[in-house]
Amino acid sequence: MIVDILTLFPEMFTGPLTSSILKRAQERDLIVFNLFNIRDFSTNKHHTVDDTPYGGGAGMVIGPEPVFGAVEHVLALRGPMPSRVLLMCPQGRPFDQALAADLAQEKHLVIICGHYEGIDERVREQLVTDEISIGDYVLTGGELPAMVVADAVARLIPGVLGEDTSSEEESFSAGLLEYPQYTRPREYRSLMVPEVLLSGHHEEIRKWRRRQSLMRTLACRPELLAQTKLEPEDKIIIKKILIDLRGLDLG
């Protein structure tokens, strides 16, 4: 996969793209990240990219010219390769694991990072295939959302993670939160690792993990259960959990 990121602040990506999993993925030629400074595509002598909004209002708006120039440049570089152009913006589709998995199937992504009060509407109308939001809060620009999308998508590309099952067992991949994880030592400050994880009985471990995953989702993100295709075994586990909860003495 090739990911072309269009930004006014390419230096912000240096750490995330040269560390940990994203670094290893690039070293294995599983994904390529390219950074393009939108300012380089400005044609005025001062290389400015923003201007005051028509109709008045606070702040500055990134003009269409440098963004059109940047997007058309990277699309020309990739030739006939199918591309999706993503705009990080508040009104976009909420980013989740399903969207990450969808994007991970692509060969080429272009990510536009907005800034200031936003980007000229003609960019959205003519160039953008997907508008994406990572949450209902205000950030300074689209760089941090772009990093989130890049990381989540890269993890789902075959071969990026150490084990093929790693991404499938993580939180949200199956629509549920992940089960609790433990490592050495077996006892720490009188806190013990659950005995079932030390038993060596793989089926019992699987059942324990599934129950814990369902319990955690029910307690922390119950709305996810309504969006998840539950197995008959899951429904039995949830019923038992609810019965146990009803039996608690909360007085």
PDB file of C-alpha atoms in Angstrom:
ATOM      1  CA  MET A   1       0.000   0.000   0.000  1.00  0.00           C
ATOM      2  CA  ILE A   2       1.056   3.574  -0.703  1.00  0.00           C
ATOM      3  CA  VAL A   3      -0.156   6.334   1.630  1.00  0.00           C
ATOM      4  CA  ASP A   4       0.416   9.904   0.480  1.00  0.00           C
ATOM      5  CA  ILE A   5      -0.156  12.450   3.261  1.00  0.00           C
ATOM      6  CA  LEU A   6      -0.778  16.091   2.342  1.00  0.00           C
ATOM      7  CA  THR A   7      -0.060  18.462   5.202  1.00  0.00           C
ATOM      8  CA  LEU A   8       1.226  21.907   6.127  1.00  0.00           C
ATOM      9  CA  PHE A   9       3.339  20.363   8.891  1.00  0.00           C
ATOM     10  CA  PRO A  10       5.160  17.258   7.589  1.00  0.00           C
ATOM     11  CA  GLU A  11       7.605  17.400  10.501  1.00  0.00           C
ATOM     12  CA  MET A  12       4.803  16.284  12.836  1.00  0.00           C
ATOM     13  CA  PHE A  13       4.881  12.808  11.255  1.00  0.00           C
ATOM     14  CA  THR A  14       8.580  12.105  11.733  1.00  0.00           C
ATOM     15  CA  GLY A  15       8.236  10.286  15.059  1.00  0.00           C
ATOM     16  CA  PRO A  16       5.132   8.157  14.395  1.00  0.00           C
ATOM     17  CA  LEU A  17       6.210   7.044  10.923  1.00  0.00           C
ATOM     18  CA  THR A  18       9.756   6.125  11.960  1.00  0.00           C
ATOM     19  CA  SER A  19       8.951   4.132  15.088  1.00  0.00           C
ATOM     20  CA  SER A  20       7.589   0.751  16.146  1.00  0.00           C
ATOM     21  CA  ILE A  21       5.192  -1.116  13.853  1.00  0.00           C
ATOM     22  CA  LEU A  22       4.971   1.555  11.153  1.00  0.00           C
ATOM     23  CA  LYS A  23       8.751   1.614  10.846  1.00  0.00           C
ATOM     24  CA  ARG A  24       8.955  -2.182  10.533  1.00  0.00           C
ATOM     25  CA  ALA A  25       6.114  -2.256   8.008  1.00  0.00           C
ATOM     26  CA  GLN A  26       8.026   0.156   5.784  1.00  0.00           C
ATOM     27  CA  GLU A  27      11.270  -1.788   6.184  1.00  0.00           C
ATOM     28  CA  ARG A  28       9.420  -4.895   4.953  1.00  0.00           C
ATOM     29  CA  ASP A  29       8.016  -2.957   1.972  1.00  0.00           C
ATOM     30  CA  LEU A  30       4.473  -3.669   3.126  1.00  0.00           C
ATOM     31  CA  ILE A  31       3.515   0.006   3.160  1.00  0.00           C
ATOM     32  CA  VAL A  32       5.046   3.226   1.862  1.00  0.00           C
ATOM     33  CA  PHE A  33       4.389   6.622   3.444  1.00  0.00           C
ATOM     34  CA  ASN A  34       5.078   9.812   1.516  1.00  0.00           C
ATOM     35  CA  LEU A  35       4.740  13.315   2.953  1.00  0.00           C
ATOM     36  CA  PHE A  36       3.864  16.281   0.749  1.00  0.00           C
ATOM     37  CA  ASN A  37       3.859  19.855   1.992  1.00  0.00           C
ATOM     38  CA  ILE A  38       0.745  21.590   0.680  1.00  0.00           C
ATOM     39  CA  ARG A  39       2.650  24.869   0.779  1.00  0.00           C
ATOM     40  CA  ASP A  40       4.944  23.593  -1.990  1.00  0.00           C
ATOM     41  CA  PHE A  41       1.981  23.698  -4.362  1.00  0.00           C
ATOM     42  CA  SER A  42       1.147  27.340  -3.767  1.00  0.00           C
ATOM     43  CA  THR A  43       1.860  29.451  -6.859  1.00  0.00           C
ATOM     44  CA  ASN A  44       2.004  32.900  -5.255  1.00  0.00           C
ATOM     45  CA  LYS A  45       5.368  34.443  -4.475  1.00  0.00           C
ATOM     46  CA  HIS A  46       4.938  34.217  -0.715  1.00  0.00           C
ATOM     47  CA  HIS A  47       3.784  30.551  -0.836  1.00  0.00           C
ATOM     48  CA  THR A  48       0.744  31.355   1.281  1.00  0.00           C
ATOM     49  CA  VAL A  49      -2.008  28.759   1.301  1.00  0.00           C
ATOM     50  CA  ASP A  50      -4.770  30.432   3.313  1.00  0.00           C
ATOM     51  CA  ASP A  51      -7.008  33.476   3.043  1.00  0.00           C
ATOM     52  CA  THR A  52      -9.927  35.115   4.805  1.00  0.00           C
ATOM     53  CA  PRO A  53     -13.332  33.455   4.312  1.00  0.00           C
ATOM     54  CA  TYR A  54     -15.859  34.965   1.939  1.00  0.00           C
ATOM     55  CA  GLY A  55     -18.804  36.321   3.896  1.00  0.00           C
ATOM     56  CA  GLY A  56     -16.630  37.173   6.860  1.00  0.00           C
ATOM     57  CA  GLY A  57     -15.917  35.244  10.012  1.00  0.00           C
ATOM     58  CA  ALA A  58     -13.031  34.351  12.256  1.00  0.00           C
ATOM     59  CA  GLY A  59      -9.890  32.565  11.171  1.00  0.00           C
ATOM     60  CA  MET A  60      -8.404  31.626   7.823  1.00  0.00           C
ATOM     61  CA  VAL A  61      -9.368  29.030   5.221  1.00  0.00           C
ATOM     62  CA  ILE A  62      -6.976  26.917   3.146  1.00  0.00           C
ATOM     63  CA  GLY A  63      -7.571  27.842  -0.485  1.00  0.00           C
ATOM     64  CA  PRO A  64      -8.368  25.359  -3.246  1.00  0.00           C
ATOM     65  CA  GLU A  65      -5.335  25.996  -5.474  1.00  0.00           C
ATOM     66  CA  PRO A  66      -2.546  24.360  -3.410  1.00  0.00           C
ATOM     67  CA  VAL A  67      -4.724  21.422  -2.371  1.00  0.00           C
ATOM     68  CA  PHE A  68      -5.884  20.723  -5.929  1.00  0.00           C
ATOM     69  CA  GLY A  69      -2.257  20.981  -7.026  1.00  0.00           C
ATOM     70  CA  ALA A  70      -1.059  18.562  -4.340  1.00  0.00           C
ATOM     71  CA  VAL A  71      -3.787  15.968  -4.917  1.00  0.00           C
ATOM     72  CA  GLU A  72      -3.454  16.068  -8.696  1.00  0.00           C
ATOM     73  CA  HIS A  73       0.324  15.720  -8.336  1.00  0.00           C
ATOM     74  CA  VAL A  74       0.175  12.547  -6.242  1.00  0.00           C
ATOM     75  CA  LEU A  75      -2.579  11.029  -8.386  1.00  0.00           C
ATOM     76  CA  ALA A  76      -0.430  11.624 -11.464  1.00  0.00           C
ATOM     77  CA  LEU A  77       2.521   9.962  -9.712  1.00  0.00           C
ATOM     78  CA  ARG A  78       0.474   6.809  -9.083  1.00  0.00           C
ATOM     79  CA  GLY A  79      -0.886   6.619 -12.624  1.00  0.00           C
ATOM     80  CA  PRO A  80      -3.868   4.306 -13.132  1.00  0.00           C
ATOM     81  CA  MET A  81      -3.687   2.925  -9.585  1.00  0.00           C
ATOM     82  CA  PRO A  82      -7.144   3.139  -7.908  1.00  0.00           C
ATOM     83  CA  SER A  83      -7.058   5.771  -5.180  1.00  0.00           C
ATOM     84  CA  ARG A  84      -9.192   6.994  -2.311  1.00  0.00           C
ATOM     85  CA  VAL A  85      -8.786  10.580  -1.172  1.00  0.00           C
ATOM     86  CA  LEU A  86      -9.491  11.048   2.537  1.00  0.00           C
ATOM     87  CA  LEU A  87     -10.229  14.370   4.207  1.00  0.00           C
ATOM     88  CA  MET A  88      -9.866  14.577   7.976  1.00  0.00           C
ATOM     89  CA  CYS A  89     -12.775  16.773   9.081  1.00  0.00           C
ATOM     90  CA  PRO A  90     -15.412  17.067  11.866  1.00  0.00           C
ATOM     91  CA  GLN A  91     -18.392  16.233   9.633  1.00  0.00           C
ATOM     92  CA  GLY A  92     -16.822  13.010   8.381  1.00  0.00           C
ATOM     93  CA  ARG A  93     -17.849   9.423   8.977  1.00  0.00           C
ATOM     94  CA  PRO A  94     -16.790   8.313  12.466  1.00  0.00           C
ATOM     95  CA  PHE A  95     -13.610   6.286  12.164  1.00  0.00           C
ATOM     96  CA  ASP A  96     -13.876   2.743  13.498  1.00  0.00           C
ATOM     97  CA  GLN A  97     -12.347  -0.682  13.002  1.00  0.00           C
ATOM     98  CA  ALA A  98     -14.717  -1.550  10.165  1.00  0.00           C
ATOM     99  CA  LEU A  99     -13.657   1.526   8.197  1.00  0.00           C
ATOM    100  CA  ALA A 100      -9.999   0.784   8.952  1.00  0.00           C
ATOM    101  CA  ALA A 101     -10.446  -2.737   7.571  1.00  0.00           C
ATOM    102  CA  ASP A 102     -12.146  -1.336   4.474  1.00  0.00           C
ATOM    103  CA  LEU A 103      -9.318   1.118   3.825  1.00  0.00           C
ATOM    104  CA  ALA A 104      -6.710  -1.599   4.397  1.00  0.00           C
ATOM    105  CA  GLN A 105      -7.943  -3.311   1.207  1.00  0.00           C
ATOM    106  CA  GLU A 106      -6.842  -0.362  -0.935  1.00  0.00           C
ATOM    107  CA  LYS A 107      -3.579   0.025  -2.849  1.00  0.00           C
ATOM    108  CA  HIS A 108      -3.361   3.813  -2.565  1.00  0.00           C
ATOM    109  CA  LEU A 109      -4.656   6.322  -0.033  1.00  0.00           C
ATOM    110  CA  VAL A 110      -4.312  10.093  -0.133  1.00  0.00           C
ATOM    111  CA  ILE A 111      -4.877  11.775   3.241  1.00  0.00           C
ATOM    112  CA  ILE A 112      -5.557  15.518   3.311  1.00  0.00           C
ATOM    113  CA  CYS A 113      -4.875  17.219   6.636  1.00  0.00           C
ATOM    114  CA  GLY A 114      -6.971  20.332   7.141  1.00  0.00           C
ATOM    115  CA  HIS A 115      -5.912  23.261   9.286  1.00  0.00           C
ATOM    116  CA  TYR A 116      -7.027  26.697  10.429  1.00  0.00           C
ATOM    117  CA  GLU A 117     -10.824  27.059   9.941  1.00  0.00           C
ATOM    118  CA  GLY A 118     -10.921  24.342   7.306  1.00  0.00           C
ATOM    119  CA  ILE A 119     -10.443  23.840   3.576  1.00  0.00           C
ATOM    120  CA  ASP A 120     -12.272  25.493   0.688  1.00  0.00           C
ATOM    121  CA  GLU A 121     -15.486  23.543   0.035  1.00  0.00           C
ATOM    122  CA  ARG A 122     -14.576  22.957  -3.609  1.00  0.00           C
ATOM    123  CA  VAL A 123     -11.850  20.567  -2.483  1.00  0.00           C
ATOM    124  CA  ARG A 124     -14.419  18.400  -0.723  1.00  0.00           C
ATOM    125  CA  GLU A 125     -16.840  18.557  -3.639  1.00  0.00           C
ATOM    126  CA  GLN A 126     -14.361  17.704  -6.397  1.00  0.00           C
ATOM    127  CA  LEU A 127     -11.514  15.669  -4.936  1.00  0.00           C
ATOM    128  CA  VAL A 128     -12.525  13.864  -1.757  1.00  0.00           C
ATOM    129  CA  THR A 129     -13.902  10.311  -1.779  1.00  0.00           C
ATOM    130  CA  ASP A 130     -14.099   9.845   2.002  1.00  0.00           C
ATOM    131  CA  GLU A 131     -14.569  12.328   4.843  1.00  0.00           C
ATOM    132  CA  ILE A 132     -13.386  10.934   8.180  1.00  0.00           C
ATOM    133  CA  SER A 133     -13.683  12.122  11.778  1.00  0.00           C
ATOM    134  CA  ILE A 134     -11.931  10.496  14.739  1.00  0.00           C
ATOM    135  CA  GLY A 135     -14.257  11.982  17.345  1.00  0.00           C
ATOM    136  CA  ASP A 136     -16.437  14.806  18.565  1.00  0.00           C
ATOM    137  CA  TYR A 137     -13.773  17.157  19.855  1.00  0.00           C
ATOM    138  CA  VAL A 138     -11.691  19.996  18.435  1.00  0.00           C
ATOM    139  CA  LEU A 139      -8.075  19.546  17.324  1.00  0.00           C
ATOM    140  CA  THR A 140      -5.673  22.074  15.863  1.00  0.00           C
ATOM    141  CA  GLY A 141      -5.424  20.289  12.540  1.00  0.00           C
ATOM    142  CA  GLY A 142      -5.849  17.051  10.634  1.00  0.00           C
ATOM    143  CA  GLU A 143      -2.367  15.740  11.333  1.00  0.00           C
ATOM    144  CA  LEU A 144      -3.200  13.791  14.498  1.00  0.00           C
ATOM    145  CA  PRO A 145      -6.324  12.214  12.934  1.00  0.00           C
ATOM    146  CA  ALA A 146      -4.226  11.260   9.901  1.00  0.00           C
ATOM    147  CA  MET A 147      -1.743   9.496  12.196  1.00  0.00           C
ATOM    148  CA  VAL A 148      -4.581   7.591  13.848  1.00  0.00           C
ATOM    149  CA  VAL A 149      -5.956   6.448  10.497  1.00  0.00           C
ATOM    150  CA  ALA A 150      -2.518   5.519   9.160  1.00  0.00           C
ATOM    151  CA  ASP A 151      -1.672   3.432  12.222  1.00  0.00           C
ATOM    152  CA  ALA A 152      -5.027   1.635  12.417  1.00  0.00           C
ATOM    153  CA  VAL A 153      -5.020   0.813   8.699  1.00  0.00           C
ATOM    154  CA  ALA A 154      -1.390  -0.319   8.607  1.00  0.00           C
ATOM    155  CA  ARG A 155      -1.965  -2.842  11.398  1.00  0.00           C
ATOM    156  CA  LEU A 156      -4.537  -4.638   9.246  1.00  0.00           C
ATOM    157  CA  ILE A 157      -2.275  -5.139   6.245  1.00  0.00           C
ATOM    158  CA  PRO A 158      -1.218  -8.817   6.098  1.00  0.00           C
ATOM    159  CA  GLY A 159       2.282  -9.335   7.447  1.00  0.00           C
ATOM    160  CA  VAL A 160       2.546  -6.054   9.346  1.00  0.00           C
ATOM    161  CA  LEU A 161       1.922  -7.573  12.774  1.00  0.00           C
ATOM    162  CA  GLY A 162       4.090 -10.341  14.136  1.00  0.00           C
ATOM    163  CA  GLU A 163       1.343 -12.968  14.201  1.00  0.00           C
ATOM    164  CA  ASP A 164      -1.477 -13.393  11.704  1.00  0.00           C
ATOM    165  CA  THR A 165      -4.044 -13.636  14.500  1.00  0.00           C
ATOM    166  CA  SER A 166      -2.867 -10.549  16.394  1.00  0.00           C
ATOM    167  CA  SER A 167      -5.089  -8.016  14.635  1.00  0.00           C
ATOM    168  CA  GLU A 168      -8.075 -10.377  14.689  1.00  0.00           C
ATOM    169  CA  GLU A 169      -7.952 -10.740  18.478  1.00  0.00           C
ATOM    170  CA  GLU A 170      -7.554  -7.055  19.317  1.00  0.00           C
ATOM    171  CA  SER A 171     -10.337  -4.886  20.697  1.00  0.00           C
ATOM    172  CA  PHE A 172     -13.048  -4.013  18.151  1.00  0.00           C
ATOM    173  CA  SER A 173     -11.840  -6.473  15.484  1.00  0.00           C
ATOM    174  CA  ALA A 174     -14.614  -8.872  16.487  1.00  0.00           C
ATOM    175  CA  GLY A 175     -16.885  -6.055  17.622  1.00  0.00           C
ATOM    176  CA  LEU A 176     -15.941  -6.610  21.273  1.00  0.00           C
ATOM    177  CA  LEU A 177     -13.395  -5.212  23.686  1.00  0.00           C
ATOM    178  CA  GLU A 178     -10.325  -7.345  24.232  1.00  0.00           C
ATOM    179  CA  TYR A 179      -9.982  -9.707  27.178  1.00  0.00           C
ATOM    180  CA  PRO A 180      -7.515  -8.894  30.019  1.00  0.00           C
ATOM    181  CA  GLN A 181      -3.853  -9.636  29.343  1.00  0.00           C
ATOM    182  CA  TYR A 182      -1.214 -10.877  31.828  1.00  0.00           C
ATOM    183  CA  THR A 183       2.502 -11.662  31.721  1.00  0.00           C
ATOM    184  CA  ARG A 184       5.269 -12.580  34.189  1.00  0.00           C
ATOM    185  CA  PRO A 185       5.548 -12.573  37.143  1.00  0.00           C
ATOM    186  CA  ARG A 186       2.770 -14.939  38.168  1.00  0.00           C
ATOM    187  CA  GLU A 187       2.303 -13.005  41.423  1.00  0.00           C
ATOM    188  CA  TYR A 188       2.920  -9.291  41.872  1.00  0.00           C
ATOM    189  CA  ARG A 189       2.145  -7.481  45.145  1.00  0.00           C
ATOM    190  CA  SER A 190      -0.168 -10.349  46.097  1.00  0.00           C
ATOM    191  CA  LEU A 191      -2.044  -9.963  42.799  1.00  0.00           C
ATOM    192  CA  MET A 192      -2.289 -13.304  41.002  1.00  0.00           C
ATOM    193  CA  VAL A 193      -2.630 -14.219  37.351  1.00  0.00           C
ATOM    194  CA  PRO A 194      -5.923 -16.138  36.828  1.00  0.00           C
ATOM    195  CA  GLU A 195      -5.231 -19.833  37.252  1.00  0.00           C
ATOM    196  CA  VAL A 196      -6.954 -20.816  34.013  1.00  0.00           C
ATOM    197  CA  LEU A 197      -4.289 -18.989  31.985  1.00  0.00           C
ATOM    198  CA  LEU A 198      -1.617 -21.178  33.564  1.00  0.00           C
ATOM    199  CA  SER A 199      -3.500 -24.436  33.070  1.00  0.00           C
ATOM    200  CA  GLY A 200      -2.416 -25.202  29.517  1.00  0.00           C
ATOM    201  CA  HIS A 201      -6.013 -26.151  28.594  1.00  0.00           C
ATOM    202  CA  HIS A 202      -6.487 -24.176  25.389  1.00  0.00           C
ATOM    203  CA  GLU A 203     -10.246 -24.636  25.172  1.00  0.00           C
ATOM    204  CA  GLU A 204     -10.753 -23.465  28.751  1.00  0.00           C
ATOM    205  CA  ILE A 205      -8.492 -20.488  28.094  1.00  0.00           C
ATOM    206  CA  ARG A 206     -10.508 -19.649  24.970  1.00  0.00           C
ATOM    207  CA  LYS A 207     -13.768 -19.804  26.908  1.00  0.00           C
ATOM    208  CA  TRP A 208     -12.362 -17.652  29.735  1.00  0.00           C
ATOM    209  CA  ARG A 209     -11.114 -15.037  27.309  1.00  0.00           C
ATOM    210  CA  ARG A 210     -14.427 -14.924  25.461  1.00  0.00           C
ATOM    211  CA  ARG A 211     -16.343 -14.528  28.708  1.00  0.00           C
ATOM    212  CA  GLN A 212     -14.001 -11.769  29.864  1.00  0.00           C
ATOM    213  CA  SER A 213     -14.324 -10.009  26.517  1.00  0.00           C
ATOM    214  CA  LEU A 214     -18.108 -10.125  26.721  1.00  0.00           C
ATOM    215  CA  MET A 215     -18.097  -8.970  30.355  1.00  0.00           C
ATOM    216  CA  ARG A 216     -15.795  -6.048  29.602  1.00  0.00           C
ATOM    217  CA  THR A 217     -17.863  -4.996  26.597  1.00  0.00           C
ATOM    218  CA  LEU A 218     -21.102  -5.267  28.561  1.00  0.00           C
ATOM    219  CA  ALA A 219     -19.669  -3.141  31.370  1.00  0.00           C
ATOM    220  CA  CYS A 220     -17.792  -0.513  29.349  1.00  0.00           C
ATOM    221  CA  ARG A 221     -19.287  -0.367  25.853  1.00  0.00           C
ATOM    222  CA  PRO A 222     -22.672  -2.123  25.897  1.00  0.00           C
ATOM    223  CA  GLU A 223     -23.742  -0.450  22.648  1.00  0.00           C
ATOM    224  CA  LEU A 224     -21.152  -2.563  20.812  1.00  0.00           C
ATOM    225  CA  LEU A 225     -23.086  -5.733  21.607  1.00  0.00           C
ATOM    226  CA  ALA A 226     -26.030  -4.496  19.548  1.00  0.00           C
ATOM    227  CA  GLN A 227     -23.704  -4.047  16.566  1.00  0.00           C
ATOM    228  CA  THR A 228     -21.960  -7.411  16.883  1.00  0.00           C
ATOM    229  CA  LYS A 229     -23.013 -10.750  15.452  1.00  0.00           C
ATOM    230  CA  LEU A 230     -23.040 -12.911  18.568  1.00  0.00           C
ATOM    231  CA  GLU A 231     -22.609 -16.670  18.495  1.00  0.00           C
ATOM    232  CA  PRO A 232     -25.111 -18.871  20.368  1.00  0.00           C
ATOM    233  CA  GLU A 233     -22.370 -19.537  22.938  1.00  0.00           C
ATOM    234  CA  ASP A 234     -21.993 -15.771  23.465  1.00  0.00           C
ATOM    235  CA  LYS A 235     -25.691 -15.336  24.178  1.00  0.00           C
ATOM    236  CA  ILE A 236     -25.564 -18.099  26.787  1.00  0.00           C
ATOM    237  CA  ILE A 237     -22.557 -16.443  28.444  1.00  0.00           C
ATOM    238  CA  ILE A 238     -24.281 -13.040  28.518  1.00  0.00           C
ATOM    239  CA  LYS A 239     -27.409 -14.561  30.062  1.00  0.00           C
ATOM    240  CA  LYS A 240     -25.283 -16.145  32.800  1.00  0.00           C
ATOM    241  CA  ILE A 241     -23.499 -12.836  33.418  1.00  0.00           C
ATOM    242  CA  LEU A 242     -26.811 -11.006  33.779  1.00  0.00           C
ATOM    243  CA  ILE A 243     -28.163 -13.694  36.111  1.00  0.00           C
ATOM    244  CA  ASP A 244     -25.033 -13.381  38.264  1.00  0.00           C
ATOM    245  CA  LEU A 245     -25.452  -9.600  38.366  1.00  0.00           C
ATOM    246  CA  ARG A 246     -29.063  -9.888  39.505  1.00  0.00           C
ATOM    247  CA  GLY A 247     -27.899 -12.049  42.376  1.00  0.00           C
ATOM    248  CA  LEU A 248     -25.534  -9.403  43.743  1.00  0.00           C
ATOM    249  CA  ASP A 249     -26.349  -7.854  47.083  1.00  0.00           C
ATOM    250  CA  LEU A 250     -25.941  -4.135  46.410  1.00  0.00           C
ATOM    251  CA  GLY A 251     -27.449  -3.067  49.718  1.00  0.00           C
TER     252      GLY A 251
END
